Amino acid sequence: MSKPAAIPSGSWPRRMAVEFAAGYCGEKNTEDFLKRVGKEYPLPRIEEGRRRLWLKDDLDKAIAPEGEDQSDLADEY
């Protein structure tokens, strides 16, 4: 079942559950985010049973890989 993406009040946590990771990557819901995990987005760094957590640093690298021109990233949205 898909849940809406979430945006935390304050700052982004270093480790994020799927709802926050989806929101951080600009996805509208967790289902859309999970479809891209393993392709455009990294696999969760922590997988313990049903608990899956993504690291902010890993998501940053997927969103804006080093060596790519960063000047137009804001233009995507």
Short mmCIF file of C-alpha atoms in Angstrom, two decimals:
data_model
loop_
_atom_site.label_atom_id
_atom_site.label_comp_id
_atom_site.label_asym_id
_atom_site.label_seq_id
_atom_site.Cartn_x
_atom_site.Cartn_y
_atom_site.Cartn_z
CA MET A 1 0.00 0.00 0.00
CA SER A 2 1.34 3.40 -0.95
CA LYS A 3 1.67 6.13 1.65
CA PRO A 4 2.11 9.82 0.92
CA ALA A 5 5.64 11.12 1.12
CA ALA A 6 6.45 13.10 4.28
CA ILE A 7 8.46 16.23 4.90
CA PRO A 8 9.65 16.63 8.50
CA SER A 9 9.23 19.76 10.51
CA GLY A 10 12.66 21.32 11.05
CA SER A 11 15.51 19.52 9.33
CA TRP A 12 15.96 16.27 7.45
CA PRO A 13 17.16 13.37 9.64
CA ARG A 14 20.39 11.61 8.69
CA ARG A 15 18.59 8.23 8.59
CA MET A 16 15.15 8.21 6.93
CA ALA A 17 12.25 5.81 6.81
CA VAL A 18 10.63 5.33 3.42
CA GLU A 19 8.11 8.18 3.84
CA PHE A 20 10.86 10.73 4.54
CA ALA A 21 13.21 9.30 1.89
CA ALA A 22 10.43 9.59 -0.70
CA GLY A 23 9.72 13.19 0.32
CA TYR A 24 13.41 14.07 0.30
CA CYS A 25 13.73 12.79 -3.27
CA GLY A 26 10.67 14.73 -4.38
CA GLU A 27 8.41 11.73 -4.92
CA LYS A 28 4.68 12.10 -4.23
CA ASN A 29 4.32 8.73 -2.53
CA THR A 30 6.30 5.78 -1.25
CA GLU A 31 5.23 3.51 -4.10
CA ASP A 32 6.80 5.81 -6.72
CA PHE A 33 9.97 6.04 -4.62
CA LEU A 34 10.22 2.28 -4.11
CA LYS A 35 9.82 1.64 -7.87
CA ARG A 36 13.07 3.56 -8.39
CA VAL A 37 15.01 2.04 -5.47
CA GLY A 38 17.88 -0.05 -6.80
CA LYS A 39 17.82 1.90 -10.07
CA GLU A 40 17.83 5.67 -9.57
CA TYR A 41 17.82 5.62 -5.77
CA PRO A 42 20.02 3.50 -3.50
CA LEU A 43 18.91 0.46 -1.57
CA PRO A 44 18.26 1.14 2.11
CA ARG A 45 21.44 1.11 4.18
CA ILE A 46 19.69 -0.52 7.15
CA GLU A 47 17.34 -3.48 6.70
CA GLU A 48 16.27 -5.18 9.91
CA GLY A 49 13.01 -7.05 9.44
CA ARG A 50 10.40 -4.53 8.35
CA ARG A 51 12.65 -1.60 9.32
CA ARG A 52 14.32 0.00 6.30
CA LEU A 53 16.32 3.21 6.55
CA TRP A 54 18.04 5.28 3.88
CA LEU A 55 20.99 7.56 4.64
CA LYS A 56 20.69 11.18 3.58
CA ASP A 57 24.22 11.07 2.15
CA ASP A 58 23.33 8.11 -0.10
CA LEU A 59 20.21 9.90 -1.34
CA ASP A 60 22.22 13.07 -1.99
CA LYS A 61 24.66 11.12 -4.17
CA ALA A 62 21.79 9.63 -6.16
CA ILE A 63 20.08 12.98 -6.63
CA ALA A 64 23.22 14.92 -7.53
CA PRO A 65 26.13 12.61 -8.38
CA GLU A 66 29.62 14.07 -8.07
CA GLY A 67 31.13 15.19 -11.33
CA GLU A 68 27.82 16.23 -12.88
CA ASP A 69 26.98 19.85 -13.56
CA GLN A 70 25.06 20.99 -10.47
CA SER A 71 24.07 24.40 -11.80
CA ASP A 72 20.73 23.35 -13.28
CA LEU A 73 19.41 20.92 -10.66
CA ALA A 74 16.80 23.37 -9.42
CA ASP A 75 15.46 23.75 -12.96
CA GLU A 76 14.25 20.13 -12.91
CA TYR A 77 11.31 21.05 -10.70
#
